Amino acid sequence: MEIYVQKERGVFALSTPKMSYLMKVDEEGRLVHLYWGAPVKDITPAGIASRRDFPYSDHGGELYRPEYRAQDPRDFDPPALSIRYPDGVRNTVLRYRSYSISDGALTIVLSDDIMKISVELLYQGWGDLDLITRSVTIRNEGEAPVVLETVRSATLHLPGHLHYRLTHFAGKWGAEYQRQRIMLTQSQVVLESHRGVSASHQSVPFFALDPMGRTTETAGEVYFGALHWSGDFELIAYQNPDGLVGVTGGIGTYDTFVELEPQETFTAPGLTFGYTGHGFGEMSRILYDWQYDFLLPRSKAYSPRPVIYNSWYPFEFDLHEETLLKVIEQAADIGAELFVVDDGWMKGRDCDRRGLGDWYLDEERFPHGFRPLIEACHAHGMKFGLWVEPEMVNPDSNLYRAHPDWVLHDEGRKPWLSRNQLVLNLAREDVCQFAIDMLDRLLAEYELDYLKWDMNRYFGETGWPGASSKEIGELRIRFIQNLYRIWDHLNKVAPHILFENCAGGGGRADFGMVPYCDRINRSDNADPVDLMLIHEGFTTLFPPKTAGGAGNISPSPNGINGRTLPLQYRIDWGMTGSMSIGIDLLTADSEELIRLKEAVRRFCELRPLMNNSYVYRIASAYEGPCTVLEYVDREGKGAVVFAFGHGLHFRQYLPLFRLRGLEPHGRYEDEDGNIFEGETLMNWGVSISMAGDYASHVLVFRKVG
């Protein structure tokens, strides 16, 4: 990101290769937004002449677009900042104070000198990507405490008096990341969660806006943004009565406020925004590059994800040493590279009603500890991993009996029980330290290669008996800050371990968690037909290598919807993410085992093409009777195409499917030895048969010249 400051005119210009972002200090000393969109190089007086929002009017008035909107008596759009002062006043009038540039980032300081508040706006680029991250720090410069009732990360303004279409993702347990599209009218659309988790069990902290709703996968403008936060959040997209369109967003305000003592500061999480003129597909590729090259844990960002066998779907809580030793042998025989013992290994944990919180091995079911399992895995060339749920506890557990005060609850009331468990108050320092110590012990004791962190219920009460008003108001914030603290610790002490983030499936599939985890669970629903919708939403934002789950090759019938699907369909689908197998290998017949072994071999053969790839949505599950996804290696080595039928009718015509992202004059060889030029595959396309119920195909095109 390039930063240009024209001091005499108070103009600030931020530029990436294909995006410009402009603001200025106006004659009243206010920092106002000028422009966000395609590149603008000319910021001379003529180039950025005063905007005339009403050119037909004599006064040619300019509507107010504050760069960061505080609650101001002259402004009626959603504020990013609302402060309650000691006298009950809530209005803040911000004026420009100063700026500085350090390490390629721009900081602009605004202040209300009457109310003794300063606001630091930080703008940070990401190399040559068309992305900028904004964050804000509020400082109380007065002599009395103040209360931040709302403190959002940014105010964003879109250009022109145009109608915009909002694309976002929403859902529920088992149906995450469902694409939603609506045209904005004079209204406010609020995307939010106050469940204690951030993503896709209600709304996802992400937005995309395109002018007039005309943008496609391959063409048109998209203005988009995402919040770096894994707890309660609010994003508000609005069109005001004058037709101006904007977005503001940040930490949620439900049961939350921040008390700032004199000279104390509070920094809101980052909000990253970007622009493209080349459709939703290009937006996804920008987000992929951001994660591949900057966000994902650096020690494993480009490493292939291993083929996982997970115990949950076939065995659930019925785990025993003798059984798992047999499964390990079979898992190794089909080619699995990592064996994971999921929920059910702890003392007394034979169902979901007891044992959660007691992180010690059940000696009756594992009389020799985990050592025989670990040694068997290593002897067969496999790694070993474990499931944990550090934020939760069963009332029927030694931990709860010893520390009933550690759970979220209101004084004098019975805590709200959900899924037979309670939420540990991670905002407490003693609870946070307990989690760190417990995880350190497990990592050391069992020489783990993988850890799956789960979180299987939502917040209820924001209750913390005996806590101060400040602690209560900040509980939901401190909880997530301590969550990040624990994850940061894990990555520092065990950078070699593969970490998976799960929250009842995709409840924390967000950009706040990406820097800490290598796999992200999309959903507890492993049905391929349902997952096509979930996966399309998920991979709009996240690279396919991060698409985790306990059984991407899953049992049939499906446990959630009862759908029965052929094994080959489930196998082909299982290759579209980070492959995991959740089928009972002890009851599988010889043909199934042979086919699973071949599936793993084929996935490992194709993995170099898919490991660091882009996903091109050739045919959308939302728009037709089949789904076609093309995975194109970022280095140009080739492409893998997945095609799935799921609703053909009446001898339905299917067009040739035009591929994307290839070199027009490159030469590509398919698995039958046929050679095609890239432009042929992209302009003419490929024919894919979809005959019968639930047909699936995997096509491979390797670049040979």
PDB file of C-alpha atoms in Angstrom, residues 552-674:
ATOM      1  CA  ASN A 552     -15.531 -35.275   4.607  1.00  0.00           C
ATOM      2  CA  ILE A 553     -15.953 -38.828   3.330  1.00  0.00           C
ATOM      3  CA  SER A 554     -18.942 -39.601   5.495  1.00  0.00           C
ATOM      4  CA  PRO A 555     -21.247 -42.502   6.381  1.00  0.00           C
ATOM      5  CA  SER A 556     -24.482 -43.120   4.502  1.00  0.00           C
ATOM      6  CA  PRO A 557     -27.364 -42.678   5.286  1.00  0.00           C
ATOM      7  CA  ASN A 558     -26.451 -39.256   6.612  1.00  0.00           C
ATOM      8  CA  GLY A 559     -27.094 -38.795  10.324  1.00  0.00           C
ATOM      9  CA  ILE A 560     -28.700 -35.363   9.951  1.00  0.00           C
ATOM     10  CA  ASN A 561     -31.031 -35.668   6.964  1.00  0.00           C
ATOM     11  CA  GLY A 562     -31.104 -39.430   6.305  1.00  0.00           C
ATOM     12  CA  ARG A 563     -30.000 -39.062   2.682  1.00  0.00           C
ATOM     13  CA  THR A 564     -28.371 -42.106   1.080  1.00  0.00           C
ATOM     14  CA  LEU A 565     -25.611 -41.432  -1.438  1.00  0.00           C
ATOM     15  CA  PRO A 566     -23.296 -43.762  -3.377  1.00  0.00           C
ATOM     16  CA  LEU A 567     -19.802 -44.219  -1.981  1.00  0.00           C
ATOM     17  CA  GLN A 568     -18.099 -42.822  -5.095  1.00  0.00           C
ATOM     18  CA  TYR A 569     -20.112 -39.612  -4.809  1.00  0.00           C
ATOM     19  CA  ARG A 570     -19.027 -39.250  -1.175  1.00  0.00           C
ATOM     20  CA  ILE A 571     -15.423 -40.061  -2.094  1.00  0.00           C
ATOM     21  CA  ASP A 572     -15.287 -37.496  -4.880  1.00  0.00           C
ATOM     22  CA  TRP A 573     -16.840 -34.901  -2.595  1.00  0.00           C
ATOM     23  CA  GLY A 574     -14.324 -35.749   0.129  1.00  0.00           C
ATOM     24  CA  MET A 575     -11.497 -34.589  -2.125  1.00  0.00           C
ATOM     25  CA  THR A 576     -12.861 -31.031  -2.424  1.00  0.00           C
ATOM     26  CA  GLY A 577     -11.568 -30.019   1.003  1.00  0.00           C
ATOM     27  CA  SER A 578      -8.975 -31.237   3.471  1.00  0.00           C
ATOM     28  CA  MET A 579      -9.672 -34.964   3.199  1.00  0.00           C
ATOM     29  CA  SER A 580     -10.961 -36.750   6.286  1.00  0.00           C
ATOM     30  CA  ILE A 581     -12.618 -40.145   6.585  1.00  0.00           C
ATOM     31  CA  GLY A 582     -15.399 -40.881   9.053  1.00  0.00           C
ATOM     32  CA  ILE A 583     -16.558 -44.341   7.965  1.00  0.00           C
ATOM     33  CA  ASP A 584     -16.528 -47.430  10.202  1.00  0.00           C
ATOM     34  CA  LEU A 585     -13.646 -49.416   8.731  1.00  0.00           C
ATOM     35  CA  LEU A 586     -14.375 -52.447  10.929  1.00  0.00           C
ATOM     36  CA  THR A 587     -17.790 -53.038   9.345  1.00  0.00           C
ATOM     37  CA  ALA A 588     -16.903 -51.886   5.820  1.00  0.00           C
ATOM     38  CA  ASP A 589     -16.775 -54.716   3.289  1.00  0.00           C
ATOM     39  CA  SER A 590     -13.705 -55.533   1.221  1.00  0.00           C
ATOM     40  CA  GLU A 591     -14.919 -53.596  -1.835  1.00  0.00           C
ATOM     41  CA  GLU A 592     -15.512 -50.455   0.245  1.00  0.00           C
ATOM     42  CA  LEU A 593     -12.040 -50.713   1.759  1.00  0.00           C
ATOM     43  CA  ILE A 594     -10.482 -51.114  -1.685  1.00  0.00           C
ATOM     44  CA  ARG A 595     -12.330 -48.061  -2.970  1.00  0.00           C
ATOM     45  CA  LEU A 596     -11.379 -45.985   0.071  1.00  0.00           C
ATOM     46  CA  LYS A 597      -7.748 -46.984  -0.385  1.00  0.00           C
ATOM     47  CA  GLU A 598      -7.904 -45.937  -4.023  1.00  0.00           C
ATOM     48  CA  ALA A 599      -9.584 -42.668  -3.000  1.00  0.00           C
ATOM     49  CA  VAL A 600      -6.738 -41.798  -0.640  1.00  0.00           C
ATOM     50  CA  ARG A 601      -4.141 -42.721  -3.256  1.00  0.00           C
ATOM     51  CA  ARG A 602      -5.835 -40.548  -5.853  1.00  0.00           C
ATOM     52  CA  PHE A 603      -6.256 -37.616  -3.477  1.00  0.00           C
ATOM     53  CA  CYS A 604      -2.566 -37.739  -2.555  1.00  0.00           C
ATOM     54  CA  GLU A 605      -1.706 -37.840  -6.261  1.00  0.00           C
ATOM     55  CA  LEU A 606      -3.839 -34.754  -6.965  1.00  0.00           C
ATOM     56  CA  ARG A 607      -2.994 -32.911  -3.738  1.00  0.00           C
ATOM     57  CA  PRO A 608      -0.020 -30.987  -5.215  1.00  0.00           C
ATOM     58  CA  LEU A 609      -2.414 -29.355  -7.707  1.00  0.00           C
ATOM     59  CA  MET A 610      -4.994 -28.485  -5.036  1.00  0.00           C
ATOM     60  CA  ASN A 611      -2.857 -27.686  -1.992  1.00  0.00           C
ATOM     61  CA  ASN A 612      -2.409 -23.976  -2.729  1.00  0.00           C
ATOM     62  CA  SER A 613      -5.155 -23.418  -5.253  1.00  0.00           C
ATOM     63  CA  TYR A 614      -7.920 -21.046  -6.219  1.00  0.00           C
ATOM     64  CA  VAL A 615     -11.514 -22.280  -6.508  1.00  0.00           C
ATOM     65  CA  TYR A 616     -13.427 -21.177  -9.596  1.00  0.00           C
ATOM     66  CA  ARG A 617     -17.185 -21.614  -9.243  1.00  0.00           C
ATOM     67  CA  ILE A 618     -17.962 -22.841 -12.777  1.00  0.00           C
ATOM     68  CA  ALA A 619     -21.516 -23.987 -11.999  1.00  0.00           C
ATOM     69  CA  SER A 620     -23.122 -22.927  -8.734  1.00  0.00           C
ATOM     70  CA  ALA A 621     -25.089 -25.214  -6.453  1.00  0.00           C
ATOM     71  CA  TYR A 622     -27.413 -22.241  -5.906  1.00  0.00           C
ATOM     72  CA  GLU A 623     -28.279 -21.848  -9.564  1.00  0.00           C
ATOM     73  CA  GLY A 624     -28.683 -25.206 -11.276  1.00  0.00           C
ATOM     74  CA  PRO A 625     -28.954 -28.981 -11.113  1.00  0.00           C
ATOM     75  CA  CYS A 626     -25.210 -29.574 -10.860  1.00  0.00           C
ATOM     76  CA  THR A 627     -22.153 -28.159  -9.143  1.00  0.00           C
ATOM     77  CA  VAL A 628     -18.846 -27.735 -10.969  1.00  0.00           C
ATOM     78  CA  LEU A 629     -15.807 -26.488  -9.061  1.00  0.00           C
ATOM     79  CA  GLU A 630     -12.414 -25.949 -10.673  1.00  0.00           C
ATOM     80  CA  TYR A 631      -9.289 -25.924  -8.490  1.00  0.00           C
ATOM     81  CA  VAL A 632      -6.418 -24.109 -10.222  1.00  0.00           C
ATOM     82  CA  ASP A 633      -2.928 -24.289  -8.771  1.00  0.00           C
ATOM     83  CA  ARG A 634      -1.598 -20.820  -7.923  1.00  0.00           C
ATOM     84  CA  GLU A 635       1.713 -21.631  -9.620  1.00  0.00           C
ATOM     85  CA  GLY A 636      -0.010 -22.649 -12.840  1.00  0.00           C
ATOM     86  CA  LYS A 637       0.775 -26.376 -12.739  1.00  0.00           C
ATOM     87  CA  GLY A 638      -2.741 -27.380 -13.737  1.00  0.00           C
ATOM     88  CA  ALA A 639      -6.328 -27.780 -12.627  1.00  0.00           C
ATOM     89  CA  VAL A 640      -8.662 -30.336 -11.044  1.00  0.00           C
ATOM     90  CA  VAL A 641     -12.365 -30.130 -11.904  1.00  0.00           C
ATOM     91  CA  PHE A 642     -15.060 -31.633  -9.665  1.00  0.00           C
ATOM     92  CA  ALA A 643     -18.574 -32.112 -11.045  1.00  0.00           C
ATOM     93  CA  PHE A 644     -21.621 -33.310  -9.103  1.00  0.00           C
ATOM     94  CA  GLY A 645     -25.178 -33.852 -10.284  1.00  0.00           C
ATOM     95  CA  HIS A 646     -27.917 -33.280  -7.709  1.00  0.00           C
ATOM     96  CA  GLY A 647     -31.220 -32.546  -9.374  1.00  0.00           C
ATOM     97  CA  LEU A 648     -31.434 -33.096 -13.120  1.00  0.00           C
ATOM     98  CA  HIS A 649     -34.927 -33.094 -14.617  1.00  0.00           C
ATOM     99  CA  PHE A 650     -36.615 -33.940 -17.934  1.00  0.00           C
ATOM    100  CA  ARG A 651     -33.574 -34.905 -20.029  1.00  0.00           C
ATOM    101  CA  GLN A 652     -32.133 -31.539 -19.078  1.00  0.00           C
ATOM    102  CA  TYR A 653     -29.649 -29.857 -21.398  1.00  0.00           C
ATOM    103  CA  LEU A 654     -26.210 -29.243 -19.909  1.00  0.00           C
ATOM    104  CA  PRO A 655     -23.854 -26.821 -21.638  1.00  0.00           C
ATOM    105  CA  LEU A 656     -20.141 -27.260 -22.085  1.00  0.00           C
ATOM    106  CA  PHE A 657     -18.492 -26.029 -18.907  1.00  0.00           C
ATOM    107  CA  ARG A 658     -15.974 -23.279 -19.586  1.00  0.00           C
ATOM    108  CA  LEU A 659     -12.940 -23.472 -17.340  1.00  0.00           C
ATOM    109  CA  ARG A 660     -11.128 -20.405 -16.007  1.00  0.00           C
ATOM    110  CA  GLY A 661      -7.761 -19.320 -14.696  1.00  0.00           C
ATOM    111  CA  LEU A 662      -5.628 -21.214 -17.245  1.00  0.00           C
ATOM    112  CA  GLU A 663      -2.950 -19.820 -19.531  1.00  0.00           C
ATOM    113  CA  PRO A 664      -4.646 -19.190 -22.900  1.00  0.00           C
ATOM    114  CA  HIS A 665      -1.724 -20.562 -24.896  1.00  0.00           C
ATOM    115  CA  GLY A 666      -0.620 -23.118 -22.342  1.00  0.00           C
ATOM    116  CA  ARG A 667      -0.935 -26.812 -23.179  1.00  0.00           C
ATOM    117  CA  TYR A 668      -2.833 -29.082 -20.780  1.00  0.00           C
ATOM    118  CA  GLU A 669      -2.980 -32.877 -20.729  1.00  0.00           C
ATOM    119  CA  ASP A 670      -5.917 -34.822 -19.335  1.00  0.00           C
ATOM    120  CA  GLU A 671      -5.686 -38.296 -17.804  1.00  0.00           C
ATOM    121  CA  ASP A 672      -6.385 -39.949 -21.159  1.00  0.00           C
ATOM    122  CA  GLY A 673      -3.370 -38.269 -22.743  1.00  0.00           C
ATOM    123  CA  ASN A 674      -5.355 -35.705 -24.728  1.00  0.00           C
TER     124      ASN A 674
END
